[in-house]
Amino acid sequence: MIARVLVSAGWLVCLSSAFLFKQETWDGLSVTFGVNPFDPNVFADLPRMESAAVDKGWTKIADCDENSKFRGVRYVKNDDYAVVLLFDVNGNIAGIQCGVAKAGLPSYYPPANQRGNIFQDDGDHYTLTAYFVDPATICSSGRTSDQLMSEGTGNALYIQNGSDPVTESVRMPSVQSDVAGTSWVLGHCFPAMGVHYWYNVSTDMSCDDFQPVFLLYNEKKLTAFGWALGVDQSSPRFEHPAYSMVSAFMNPVPKCLANYARLSTMHIYLTAHPTRDLC
């Protein structure tokens, strides 16, 4: 009971402070929503400079290569590919990836029509990739330390949807008004997340067409996004919402999602204080 009271009190403090701060500036990088503020995996801060990643025990797995299917110097921590950080040639944050281990995956996942597109074959994993800057610049000019200070985590969100990170990365709408006329479908607001948008969802759609990415807006601006997988992933980076809870984030809810034994989602925040995000 005491722990429950402390958690509730902590959330009241976080949520009340939301009214005092605007959240549209990309001044942070963290992952994983949760209701326990004492859990180290909840709203876990990630390094935004390569030097800080090294100091915190992240391991380099690839250098910047303009001939690669990905852009950026790639780092993982504790061999957990659920979060792969991407840094530019100057050591500044440039993007993030999520690796889904092939071992143990059911034959139907990822859907065949998404393999080679949003899910890229990456050795032992299928990898989802998001860039925070134009991928064409990451392994050439990169950003300066002054740009990192002024722009923050990035200046735009790109989702890679093909093997060429430059020509096949799609820029996401930076402001909520730009979503109009696109295939992004308005979902629901949820505290410490934002206003959800899901790509081209409908009640009777096939989950072969369910895209594993969602967007989040606060103060009418893109401040977060996330991955949504139809398979169970064991990394503590993931959240596991029950199907009965999906209607709190999505409208309409595809019936086919009920066929998945367990969902795995990950919220990725681009602001320093995600608990203050109230849409």
C-alpha positions as a Python dict, from the first residue, in 0.01 Angstrom:
ca = {
    (1, 'M'): (0, 0, 0),
    (2, 'I'): (283, 243, 87),
    (3, 'A'): (455, 173, -244),
    (4, 'R'): (128, 232, -431),
    (5, 'V'): (79, 565, -255),
    (6, 'L'): (435, 672, -337),
    (7, 'V'): (392, 581, -703),
    (8, 'S'): (63, 771, -723),
    (9, 'A'): (216, 1073, -551),
    (10, 'G'): (510, 1067, -790),
    (11, 'W'): (277, 1067, -1089),
    (12, 'L'): (75, 1355, -947),
    (13, 'V'): (392, 1561, -914),
    (14, 'C'): (505, 1474, -1267),
    (15, 'L'): (167, 1543, -1424),
    (16, 'S'): (105, 1867, -1236),
    (17, 'S'): (445, 1998, -1346),
    (18, 'A'): (335, 1947, -1707),
    (19, 'F'): (133, 2265, -1684),
    (20, 'L'): (448, 2465, -1611),
    (21, 'F'): (664, 2351, -1902),
    (22, 'K'): (621, 2332, -2276),
    (23, 'Q'): (738, 2005, -2428),
    (24, 'E'): (793, 2071, -2796),
    (25, 'T'): (1175, 2109, -2778),
    (26, 'W'): (1376, 1798, -2863),
    (27, 'D'): (1605, 1830, -2562),
    (28, 'G'): (1633, 1466, -2458),
    (29, 'L'): (1622, 1101, -2559),
    (30, 'S'): (1468, 822, -2353),
    (31, 'V'): (1272, 502, -2399),
    (32, 'T'): (1001, 291, -2236),
    (33, 'F'): (677, 404, -2076),
    (34, 'G'): (589, 278, -1730),
    (35, 'V'): (393, 368, -1419),
    (36, 'N'): (669, 297, -1167),
    (37, 'P'): (904, 599, -1151),
    (38, 'F'): (1151, 393, -946),
    (39, 'D'): (1202, 135, -1223),
    (40, 'P'): (1539, 212, -1392),
    (41, 'N'): (1402, 85, -1724),
    (42, 'V'): (1116, 338, -1725),
    (43, 'F'): (1182, 662, -1914),
    (44, 'A'): (1544, 545, -1934),
    (45, 'D'): (1777, 821, -2055),
    (46, 'L'): (1999, 740, -2354),
    (47, 'P'): (2330, 910, -2440),
    (48, 'R'): (2321, 1165, -2721),
    (49, 'M'): (2697, 1175, -2776),
    (50, 'E'): (2921, 885, -2876),
    (51, 'S'): (3171, 970, -2602),
    (52, 'A'): (2897, 948, -2339),
    (53, 'A'): (2781, 614, -2480),
    (54, 'V'): (3131, 472, -2446),
    (55, 'D'): (3156, 601, -2089),
    (56, 'K'): (2826, 432, -2005),
    (57, 'G'): (2925, 92, -2136),
    (58, 'W'): (2778, 91, -2487),
    (59, 'T'): (2967, -118, -2745),
    (60, 'K'): (3030, -20, -3106),
    (61, 'I'): (2908, -275, -3358),
    (62, 'A'): (2958, -82, -3684),
    (63, 'D'): (3124, 231, -3819),
    (64, 'C'): (2969, 491, -4046),
    (65, 'D'): (2953, 352, -4399),
    (66, 'E'): (2791, 534, -4689),
    (67, 'N'): (2763, 201, -4873),
    (68, 'S'): (2573, 32, -4589),
    (69, 'K'): (2197, -19, -4570),
    (70, 'F'): (2207, 190, -4251),
    (71, 'R'): (2365, 526, -4172),
    (72, 'G'): (2556, 596, -3852),
    (73, 'V'): (2807, 456, -3607),
    (74, 'R'): (2606, 184, -3432),
    (75, 'Y'): (2616, 106, -3059),
    (76, 'V'): (2441, -148, -2835),
    (77, 'K'): (2451, -205, -2459),
    (78, 'N'): (2475, -543, -2289),
    (79, 'D'): (2412, -714, -2624),
    (80, 'D'): (2050, -590, -2615),
    (81, 'Y'): (1957, -503, -2973),
    (82, 'A'): (1616, -371, -2872),
    (83, 'V'): (1787, -30, -2871),
    (84, 'V'): (2070, 46, -3112),
    (85, 'L'): (2199, 404, -3107),
    (86, 'L'): (2322, 576, -3423),
    (87, 'F'): (2582, 853, -3411),
    (88, 'D'): (2712, 1068, -3696),
    (89, 'V'): (3076, 1109, -3802),
    (90, 'N'): (3120, 1378, -3537),
    (91, 'G'): (2988, 1158, -3258),
    (92, 'N'): (2648, 1328, -3224),
    (93, 'I'): (2319, 1142, -3201),
    (94, 'A'): (2166, 1074, -3541),
    (95, 'G'): (1907, 801, -3492),
    (96, 'I'): (1788, 487, -3319),
    (97, 'Q'): (1714, 129, -3420),
    (98, 'C'): (1524, -168, -3284),
    (99, 'G'): (1648, -518, -3360),
    (100, 'V'): (1405, -812, -3350),
    (101, 'A'): (1597, -1139, -3305),
    (102, 'K'): (1518, -1392, -3577),
    (103, 'A'): (1563, -1684, -3341),
    (104, 'G'): (1225, -1800, -3214),
    (105, 'L'): (1016, -1582, -3442),
    (106, 'P'): (699, -1739, -3583),
    (107, 'S'): (710, -1793, -3958),
    (108, 'Y'): (449, -1523, -4019),
    (109, 'Y'): (645, -1244, -3849),
    (110, 'P'): (755, -999, -3968),
    (111, 'P'): (494, -1004, -4245),
    (112, 'A'): (650, -1101, -4578),
    (113, 'N'): (549, -771, -4740),
    (114, 'Q'): (735, -575, -4470),
    (115, 'R'): (1063, -766, -4491),
    (116, 'G'): (1312, -570, -4695),
    (117, 'N'): (1104, -256, -4638),
    (118, 'I'): (1050, -126, -4284),
    (119, 'F'): (1204, -447, -4145),
    (120, 'Q'): (1557, -472, -4282),
    (121, 'D'): (1750, -801, -4275),
    (122, 'D'): (2040, -739, -4038),
    (123, 'G'): (2220, -1066, -3972),
    (124, 'D'): (2060, -1226, -3667),
    (125, 'H'): (1792, -957, -3650),
    (126, 'Y'): (1523, -777, -3844),
    (127, 'T'): (1590, -410, -3778),
    (128, 'L'): (1365, -104, -3763),
    (129, 'T'): (1542, 230, -3815),
    (130, 'A'): (1460, 592, -3736),
    (131, 'Y'): (1686, 890, -3810),
    (132, 'F'): (1671, 1226, -3633),
    (133, 'V'): (1845, 1413, -3916),
    (134, 'D'): (1866, 1377, -4293),
    (135, 'P'): (2037, 1037, -4335),
    (136, 'A'): (2233, 1170, -4633),
    (137, 'T'): (2438, 1387, -4396),
    (138, 'I'): (2513, 1138, -4118),
    (139, 'C'): (2827, 976, -4259),
    (140, 'S'): (2946, 1279, -4457),
    (141, 'S'): (2921, 1611, -4273),
    (142, 'G'): (2730, 1516, -3960),
    (143, 'R'): (2631, 1785, -3712),
    (144, 'T'): (2856, 2014, -3512),
    (145, 'S'): (2844, 2035, -3134),
    (146, 'D'): (2684, 2379, -3175),
    (147, 'Q'): (2409, 2227, -3388),
    (148, 'L'): (2351, 1956, -3130),
    (149, 'M'): (2313, 2227, -2865),
    (150, 'S'): (2080, 2442, -3075),
    (151, 'E'): (1874, 2172, -3249),
    (152, 'G'): (1877, 1914, -2972),
    (153, 'T'): (1826, 1545, -3046),
    (154, 'G'): (1746, 1618, -3410),
    (155, 'N'): (1566, 1840, -3656),
    (156, 'A'): (1328, 1587, -3818),
    (157, 'L'): (1216, 1225, -3790),
    (158, 'Y'): (1277, 986, -4079),
    (159, 'I'): (1163, 622, -4085),
    (160, 'Q'): (1361, 392, -4313),
    (161, 'N'): (1139, 188, -4545),
    (162, 'G'): (1380, 17, -4782),
    (163, 'S'): (1743, -85, -4819),
    (164, 'D'): (1861, 263, -4924),
    (165, 'P'): (1861, 487, -4616),
    (166, 'V'): (1890, 804, -4823),
    (167, 'T'): (1625, 756, -5091),
    (168, 'E'): (1392, 525, -4897),
    (169, 'S'): (1364, 703, -4564),
    (170, 'V'): (1035, 886, -4520),
    (171, 'R'): (1015, 1211, -4328),
    (172, 'M'): (736, 1219, -4070),
    (173, 'P'): (508, 1522, -4018),
    (174, 'S'): (681, 1752, -3768),
    (175, 'V'): (362, 1931, -3667),
    (176, 'Q'): (21, 1783, -3611),
    (177, 'S'): (-148, 1998, -3872),
    (178, 'D'): (68, 1840, -4144),
    (179, 'V'): (-85, 1497, -4073),
    (180, 'A'): (-404, 1606, -4250),
    (181, 'G'): (-435, 1445, -4591),
    (182, 'T'): (-194, 1162, -4508),
    (183, 'S'): (-263, 798, -4422),
    (184, 'W'): (-190, 853, -4053),
    (185, 'V'): (-501, 787, -3843),
    (186, 'L'): (-574, 978, -3523),
    (187, 'G'): (-575, 763, -3210),
    (188, 'H'): (-608, 875, -2849),
    (189, 'C'): (-421, 1097, -2609),
    (190, 'F'): (-254, 923, -2316),
    (191, 'P'): (-67, 1101, -2034),
    (192, 'A'): (313, 1077, -2052),
    (193, 'M'): (282, 971, -2414),
    (194, 'G'): (89, 1217, -2627),
    (195, 'V'): (-165, 1209, -2909),
    (196, 'H'): (-118, 883, -3098),
    (197, 'Y'): (-125, 841, -3474),
    (198, 'W'): (-120, 499, -3643),
    (199, 'Y'): (-58, 432, -4011),
    (200, 'N'): (-365, 348, -4218),
    (201, 'V'): (-536, 138, -3952),
    (202, 'S'): (-891, 3, -3989),
    (203, 'T'): (-1105, -243, -3797),
    (204, 'D'): (-1097, -525, -4052),
    (205, 'M'): (-747, -475, -4189),
    (206, 'S'): (-498, -758, -4222),
    (207, 'C'): (-212, -741, -3975),
    (208, 'D'): (18, -807, -4270),
    (209, 'D'): (-46, -439, -4341),
    (210, 'F'): (-13, -314, -3983),
    (211, 'Q'): (291, -87, -3976),
    (212, 'P'): (506, -128, -3661),
    (213, 'V'): (549, 243, -3596),
    (214, 'F'): (337, 514, -3434),
    (215, 'L'): (375, 890, -3389),
    (216, 'L'): (310, 1103, -3079),
    (217, 'Y'): (230, 1475, -3068),
    (218, 'N'): (233, 1718, -2776),
    (219, 'E'): (161, 2091, -2801),
    (220, 'K'): (71, 2009, -3166),
    (221, 'K'): (433, 1909, -3237),
    (222, 'L'): (601, 1573, -3287),
    (223, 'T'): (778, 1493, -2960),
    (224, 'A'): (791, 1113, -2956),
    (225, 'F'): (724, 799, -3156),
    (226, 'G'): (745, 428, -3104),
    (227, 'W'): (755, 71, -3228),
    (228, 'A'): (464, -175, -3206),
    (229, 'L'): (546, -542, -3265),
    (230, 'G'): (316, -841, -3294),
    (231, 'V'): (557, -1072, -3113),
    (232, 'D'): (678, -1114, -2757),
    (233, 'Q'): (1016, -955, -2693),
    (234, 'S'): (1194, -1015, -2362),
    (235, 'S'): (1406, -700, -2342),
    (236, 'P'): (1312, -469, -2050),
    (237, 'R'): (1307, -189, -2308),
    (238, 'F'): (966, -313, -2424),
    (239, 'E'): (618, -261, -2285),
    (240, 'H'): (349, -530, -2318),
    (241, 'P'): (-1, -381, -2337),
    (242, 'A'): (-290, -627, -2324),
    (243, 'Y'): (-518, -629, -2628),
    (244, 'S'): (-795, -496, -2404),
    (245, 'M'): (-584, -184, -2343),
    (246, 'V'): (-507, -104, -2707),
    (247, 'S'): (-828, 97, -2744),
    (248, 'A'): (-676, 353, -2504),
    (249, 'F'): (-422, 441, -2775),
    (250, 'M'): (-576, 345, -3108),
    (251, 'N'): (-906, 417, -3286),
    (252, 'P'): (-1018, 205, -3458),
    (253, 'V'): (-849, -108, -3321),
    (254, 'P'): (-769, -372, -3585),
    (255, 'K'): (-937, -698, -3485),
    (256, 'C'): (-637, -894, -3614),
    (257, 'L'): (-421, -767, -3326),
    (258, 'A'): (-613, -1004, -3098),
    (259, 'N'): (-453, -1295, -3284),
    (260, 'Y'): (-109, -1207, -3151),
    (261, 'A'): (-23, -1390, -2829),
    (262, 'R'): (153, -1084, -2689),
    (263, 'L'): (227, -735, -2814),
    (264, 'S'): (560, -558, -2760),
    (265, 'T'): (575, -180, -2783),
    (266, 'M'): (840, 81, -2713),
    (267, 'H'): (789, 453, -2667),
    (268, 'I'): (1083, 669, -2774),
    (269, 'Y'): (1085, 1021, -2631),
    (270, 'L'): (1269, 1316, -2785),
    (271, 'T'): (1209, 1550, -2491),
    (272, 'A'): (1386, 1566, -2156),
    (273, 'H'): (1074, 1530, -1939),
    (274, 'P'): (828, 1286, -2102),
    (275, 'T'): (617, 1255, -1787),
    (276, 'R'): (508, 1614, -1848),
    (277, 'D'): (360, 1528, -2188),
    (278, 'L'): (-17, 1572, -2165),
    (279, 'C'): (-92, 1613, -2536),
}
